[in-house]
Structures are given as structure tokens and as C-alpha cells.
Amino acid sequence: MNNDKHDLPSLTVKEIMITSVVTVFPEMTMGEAKEIMRLKNITGMPVIDKNRKVIGVVSIADVFQALDEHKLDAPIRERMTVKVHSVKPEDSISVALSLFRRYQFGRLPVVDDGNTLVGLITPKEVIAGLAAFLKLEEINEGDLGTKSGSEINRTLEFHLQGGNFDQAGIAASTLKKTLQEIGIRPEIIRKATIATYEAEMNVVIHADEGILKAVITADKLKISVNDRGPGIANIEEAMQVGFSTAPDKIREMGFGAGMGLPNIKKSSDYFKIDSLPGKGTDLYIEINF
């Protein structure tokens, strides 16, 4: 099986982080934090001192607990999380992805060597950054090869683990490069990359594990994805743009926008999906060259 990360780690936190960060001060109240989160539609914020040093993080979970205990008038310093995990601008996104996966954070402060806040990164920025890295909107035709015949026939296979966001984009990136080497047209490569990327994310977000297999022949690309997981109760609903069965925690992290299956179908010339609730889902698509 091919599970190399190739050059995905070359993408750095600095390239995708948010630089305009909503913050709070420790002397502010939990009630004020609650109102800021409501107005800004966010689920957490770094807590900084007057020198913009990160001294904690306050989340919507902290607000809910304060609400339950009738402590919304308490200062944030008394309720915030003080053990803060952060990343540096020069860190690769694989470092951030590992922290997101290990601790299930919804956000990570980005700090310089002096622990001064310089940005914020969430899984949403990581996925958007990966999509840009994969150049879904632009394939450089100058990189294409001129292979034909038996050189075209390739099979790529990837084992995907549910919840492992470190893998996001690896299969799509590998397939894109392979198609470029073969000499497939840019518009076909773009469709294949989008479909593969969305299929990867569906497994990572929804399933326990899965196998993605891409078979390249002289006239088409065949992609099959077989996962083990909760399955899809209503495929017709799942095919609607915006519909999502992603858990609340995954949605809080910025995933599960409900565009996966519609995007895959739109990018395919043939599309078939079968699912058994409680067992898993089998997806098969073809893209003609």
C-alpha cells in the first residue's frame, strides 16, 4: 500500500494561519466571553496579557460549565485552560494535524519564540490550505509527461484511518502527480483530485477505516472506496448539497460541510454508492480520459 506523505509537510503554518485573531483578556468575565463567541460565531479564543503573550484558552465548553454553575460573572482567568498547546509559524502543517488528532482541539494559537500571539490555526484552515496545495484550481500543463500504452496502467492503494487528519490529501496528491507523469489532461486531473480528496475526507470524518484504490487504464480512472463505519442511513439525503451527518465535535472543528458526495458525483462520469447502516459504505466512480 502507498501511504507516503510525499511533500505535504512542506506546507507551513504561516502559509495558512489566520492573522486577525479574536482574543480576550484574563480580567474579562465569562459572560463577556460568551457574548463575543456568540457575535463572532466562534467556539474558543486565546487569552492574552497586555503584551499579547498567550496565557490560556477559553472555549465554549468552559462557557457552558460556567453557565451551569451560575458563574458567568467569574473572571476568565479562573475558568480558562492554562495548559496551552501551540505551534510556531515555521512548523509544518503535519505538526498541527498531529496536535488536532491527539487532543481533538478546535484551534491552536500560533506564537513566536517569545510566546507572543501571531495567529491562529483551525482544522478548517488546514483543509483549505491542503486544497490550495493540491492546486485544485490550476494544474501546470508544463509538468505533464508523454507516456502511453503499458506505462499508463497503474494501481494506487491507500489505507485510511478514521479521525486521522494527518492523512488528509495524501491520496489525492499522489494520484495527481501520477496522472501528471502519465500525461493526462489538466481538466481531468483536476476532477480526479477533487473526487479523491473528498472521498478521503469522507472516510477520515465519518468512518472507522477504509481502503481507497485508484486504477488507471488507457481510457479511464477507476476509484473505489470501501469503508467500515456507521454507513449512510439515507443516501438520497446525503447526496443533497449541504446535508451532513458529521458529529457536532467534527463540525466544531470546521469539517463536515456536506459537500463531499455531491462534489464527487459532479467530478465523475460514472458514480455508484451503496451503504449499509452500522456496517459501512462502498463508493465507486469512473472518470474518462
Coordinates of C-alpha atoms in Angstrom, one line a residue:
M1 CA 0.0 0.0 0.0
N2 CA 1.2 3.5 -0.8
N3 CA 0.9 5.8 2.3
D4 CA 3.8 8.2 1.7
K5 CA 3.3 11.8 2.7
H6 CA 5.4 13.0 -0.1
D7 CA 6.0 16.8 0.2
L8 CA 2.8 17.7 2.1
P9 CA 4.8 18.6 5.2
S10 CA 6.5 21.4 3.2
L11 CA 3.3 23.5 3.7
T12 CA 3.9 25.6 6.9
V13 CA 1.6 27.0 9.5
K14 CA 2.5 30.6 8.5
E15 CA 1.1 30.0 5.0
I16 CA -2.4 29.1 6.2
M17 CA -2.9 30.7 9.6
I18 CA -5.4 33.4 10.5
T19 CA -3.6 36.6 11.4
S20 CA -6.7 38.6 12.6
V21 CA -7.4 36.7 15.8
V22 CA -10.3 37.3 18.3
T23 CA -8.8 37.4 21.8
V24 CA -9.8 38.1 25.3
F25 CA -8.1 39.3 28.5
P26 CA -8.0 37.4 31.8
E27 CA -9.8 40.1 33.7
M28 CA -12.8 39.9 31.4
T29 CA -15.8 37.8 32.6
M30 CA -17.0 34.5 31.3
G31 CA -20.2 36.3 30.4
E32 CA -18.3 38.7 28.1
A33 CA -16.5 35.7 26.6
K34 CA -19.9 34.1 25.9
E35 CA -21.2 37.2 24.1
I36 CA -18.0 37.5 22.0
M37 CA -18.3 33.9 20.9
R38 CA -22.0 34.4 20.0
L39 CA -21.3 37.6 18.0
K40 CA -18.3 36.2 16.2
N41 CA -19.7 32.7 15.7
I42 CA -16.7 31.0 17.2
T43 CA -16.2 28.3 19.8
G44 CA -13.0 29.4 21.5
M45 CA -10.4 32.2 21.9
P46 CA -6.8 32.6 23.1
V47 CA -6.4 34.5 26.4
I48 CA -3.6 37.1 26.2
D49 CA -2.0 39.6 28.5
K50 CA -1.3 43.2 27.7
N51 CA 1.9 42.2 25.8
R52 CA -0.1 39.7 23.7
K53 CA 1.5 36.7 25.4
V54 CA -0.7 33.7 25.4
I55 CA -1.6 32.7 28.9
G56 CA -4.6 30.5 28.3
V57 CA -7.5 29.4 26.1
V58 CA -11.2 29.8 26.8
S59 CA -13.7 27.6 24.9
I60 CA -17.4 27.3 24.5
A61 CA -17.2 24.2 26.9
D62 CA -15.8 26.5 29.6
V63 CA -18.6 28.9 29.0
F64 CA -21.3 26.2 29.3
Q65 CA -19.8 25.0 32.5
A66 CA -19.7 28.5 33.9
L67 CA -23.3 28.9 32.9
D68 CA -24.4 25.6 34.6
E69 CA -22.6 26.8 37.8
H70 CA -24.0 30.3 37.6
K71 CA -20.5 31.7 37.3
L72 CA -20.8 33.9 34.2
D73 CA -19.6 36.8 36.3
A74 CA -16.3 35.0 37.1
P75 CA -13.1 36.3 35.5
I76 CA -11.8 34.3 32.6
R77 CA -8.5 33.7 34.5
E78 CA -10.4 31.5 36.9
R79 CA -12.1 29.3 34.3
M80 CA -9.7 29.2 31.3
T81 CA -7.4 26.3 30.3
V82 CA -3.9 27.3 31.3
K83 CA -2.0 24.4 29.7
V84 CA -2.0 25.7 26.2
H85 CA -0.7 23.7 23.2
S86 CA 0.6 26.0 20.4
V87 CA 2.5 25.9 17.2
K88 CA 5.1 28.2 15.6
P89 CA 4.7 29.9 12.2
E90 CA 7.6 27.8 10.7
D91 CA 6.1 24.5 11.9
S92 CA 4.8 22.2 9.1
I93 CA 1.1 21.5 9.0
S94 CA 1.8 17.9 9.9
V95 CA 2.8 19.2 13.4
A96 CA -0.6 21.0 13.7
L97 CA -2.5 18.0 12.3
S98 CA -0.9 15.7 14.9
L99 CA -1.9 18.0 17.7
F100 CA -5.5 18.3 16.4
R101 CA -5.7 14.5 16.1
R102 CA -4.2 13.7 19.5
Y103 CA -6.1 16.3 21.6
Q104 CA -9.2 16.9 19.5
F105 CA -8.6 20.7 19.7
G106 CA -10.8 23.1 17.7
R107 CA -8.0 25.7 17.4
L108 CA -4.3 26.2 18.1
P109 CA -2.6 29.5 18.9
V110 CA 0.4 30.4 16.7
V111 CA 3.1 32.0 18.7
D112 CA 6.7 33.3 18.1
D113 CA 9.7 32.3 20.1
G114 CA 8.7 34.7 22.9
N115 CA 5.2 33.2 23.2
T116 CA 3.6 36.3 21.6
L117 CA 0.4 35.5 19.6
V118 CA 0.9 36.0 15.9
G119 CA -2.0 33.9 14.5
L120 CA -4.5 31.1 14.9
I121 CA -5.0 27.8 13.0
T122 CA -8.0 25.5 12.9
P123 CA -8.6 22.3 11.0
K124 CA -10.7 24.4 8.6
E125 CA -7.6 26.4 7.6
V126 CA -5.6 23.2 7.3
I127 CA -8.0 21.6 4.9
A128 CA -8.3 24.8 2.8
G129 CA -4.5 25.0 2.7
L130 CA -4.2 21.4 1.6
A131 CA -6.8 22.1 -1.2
A132 CA -4.7 25.0 -2.3
F133 CA -1.5 23.0 -2.0
L134 CA -3.1 20.4 -4.3
K135 CA -3.8 23.2 -6.8
L136 CA -7.3 22.1 -7.4
E137 CA -7.9 25.2 -9.5
E138 CA -4.7 25.0 -11.6
I139 CA -2.7 22.2 -13.0
N140 CA 0.5 23.1 -14.7
E141 CA 0.4 21.6 -18.1
G142 CA 4.1 22.1 -18.5
D143 CA 4.6 19.3 -15.9
L144 CA 2.8 16.7 -18.0
G145 CA 4.6 13.7 -19.5
T146 CA 4.0 11.8 -22.7
K147 CA 3.6 8.2 -21.6
S148 CA 1.3 5.8 -23.3
G149 CA 0.5 2.1 -23.6
S150 CA 1.6 -0.2 -20.7
E151 CA 3.2 2.8 -18.9
I152 CA -0.3 4.2 -18.3
N153 CA -1.6 1.2 -16.4
R154 CA -1.1 2.0 -12.7
T155 CA -2.8 0.9 -9.4
L156 CA -2.5 3.0 -6.2
E157 CA -3.9 1.9 -2.9
F158 CA -4.2 3.7 0.4
H159 CA -5.3 2.6 3.9
L160 CA -7.3 5.4 5.6
Q161 CA -7.9 5.7 9.3
G162 CA -11.0 7.4 10.7
G163 CA -10.1 10.6 12.7
N164 CA -6.5 10.6 11.3
F165 CA -6.4 14.1 9.7
D166 CA -2.7 13.7 9.2
Q167 CA -3.7 11.7 6.0
A168 CA -5.8 14.4 4.5
G169 CA -4.8 15.0 0.9
I170 CA -2.1 12.3 0.7
A171 CA -4.1 10.0 -1.8
A172 CA -5.2 13.0 -3.8
S173 CA -1.7 14.5 -4.0
T174 CA -0.2 11.1 -5.0
L175 CA -2.8 10.5 -7.7
K176 CA -2.4 14.0 -9.1
K177 CA 1.3 13.5 -9.5
T178 CA 0.9 10.1 -11.1
L179 CA -1.6 11.4 -13.6
Q180 CA 0.7 14.3 -14.4
E181 CA 3.6 11.9 -15.1
I182 CA 1.4 9.9 -17.4
G183 CA 0.3 13.0 -19.3
I184 CA -3.4 13.2 -18.6
R185 CA -5.2 16.4 -19.5
P186 CA -5.2 19.1 -16.8
E187 CA -9.0 19.3 -16.6
I188 CA -9.2 15.5 -15.9
I189 CA -6.5 15.7 -13.3
R190 CA -8.4 18.4 -11.5
K191 CA -11.6 16.4 -11.5
A192 CA -9.8 13.3 -10.2
T193 CA -8.0 15.3 -7.5
I194 CA -11.3 16.8 -6.2
A195 CA -13.1 13.5 -6.2
T196 CA -10.2 11.7 -4.4
Y197 CA -9.8 14.4 -1.9
E198 CA -13.5 14.4 -1.0
A199 CA -13.5 10.6 -0.7
E200 CA -10.5 10.7 1.6
M201 CA -12.2 13.2 3.9
N202 CA -15.5 11.3 4.0
V203 CA -13.6 8.3 5.4
V204 CA -11.5 10.3 7.9
I205 CA -14.6 12.2 9.1
H206 CA -17.2 9.5 9.2
A207 CA -15.7 6.0 9.2
D208 CA -13.5 3.9 11.4
E209 CA -11.2 2.9 8.5
G210 CA -11.3 2.4 4.8
I211 CA -9.4 1.4 1.6
L212 CA -9.1 3.8 -1.3
K213 CA -8.0 2.2 -4.6
A214 CA -7.3 4.0 -7.8
V215 CA -6.8 2.0 -11.0
I216 CA -5.5 3.9 -14.1
T217 CA -6.1 2.4 -17.5
A218 CA -5.6 3.7 -21.0
D219 CA -9.0 5.3 -21.2
K220 CA -10.3 6.0 -17.7
L221 CA -9.6 6.3 -14.0
K222 CA -11.5 3.9 -11.6
I223 CA -11.7 4.8 -8.0
S224 CA -13.2 2.6 -5.3
V225 CA -13.5 3.4 -1.6
N226 CA -14.7 0.8 0.8
D227 CA -15.0 1.8 4.4
R228 CA -16.0 0.3 7.7
G229 CA -18.2 2.5 9.9
P230 CA -21.7 3.8 10.6
G231 CA -22.7 3.8 7.0
I232 CA -25.3 6.2 5.5
A233 CA -29.0 5.8 6.5
N234 CA -30.4 7.8 3.7
I235 CA -28.2 8.1 0.6
E236 CA -30.7 10.4 -1.2
E237 CA -30.4 12.9 1.6
A238 CA -26.7 12.5 1.8
M239 CA -26.5 13.5 -1.9
Q240 CA -28.1 16.9 -1.2
V241 CA -25.7 19.8 -1.2
G242 CA -25.2 21.0 2.4
F243 CA -26.5 17.8 4.1
S244 CA -24.1 16.4 6.6
T245 CA -24.1 13.7 9.2
A246 CA -20.8 14.8 10.8
P247 CA -20.8 14.7 14.6
D248 CA -21.1 18.0 16.4
K249 CA -17.5 17.8 17.6
I250 CA -16.3 17.4 14.0
R251 CA -18.5 20.3 12.9
E252 CA -16.9 22.5 15.7
M253 CA -13.5 21.7 14.2
G254 CA -14.6 23.0 10.9
F255 CA -15.3 19.8 9.0
G256 CA -18.4 18.1 7.6
A257 CA -19.9 20.9 5.5
G258 CA -21.9 18.5 3.5
M259 CA -20.2 18.9 0.1
G260 CA -18.4 15.6 -0.2
L261 CA -20.7 13.3 -2.1
P262 CA -22.1 16.0 -4.4
N263 CA -18.6 17.1 -5.3
I264 CA -17.5 13.5 -6.0
K265 CA -20.5 12.9 -8.3
K266 CA -20.1 16.2 -10.1
S267 CA -16.4 15.3 -10.8
S268 CA -17.3 11.8 -12.1
D269 CA -18.5 10.3 -15.4
Y270 CA -19.9 7.3 -13.5
F271 CA -20.9 7.3 -9.9
K272 CA -22.3 4.5 -7.7
I273 CA -22.7 4.3 -3.9
D274 CA -24.0 1.6 -1.6
S275 CA -24.2 1.7 2.1
L276 CA -25.4 -0.5 5.0
P277 CA -26.1 1.4 8.2
G278 CA -23.9 0.1 11.0
K279 CA -21.6 -1.7 8.6
G280 CA -20.0 0.8 6.1
T281 CA -20.1 2.3 2.6
D282 CA -18.9 1.3 -0.8
L283 CA -18.2 4.0 -3.4
Y284 CA -17.2 3.5 -7.0
I285 CA -16.6 6.2 -9.6
E286 CA -15.1 6.4 -13.1
I287 CA -13.5 9.4 -14.8
N288 CA -13.0 9.1 -18.5
F289 CA -9.8 10.4 -20.1

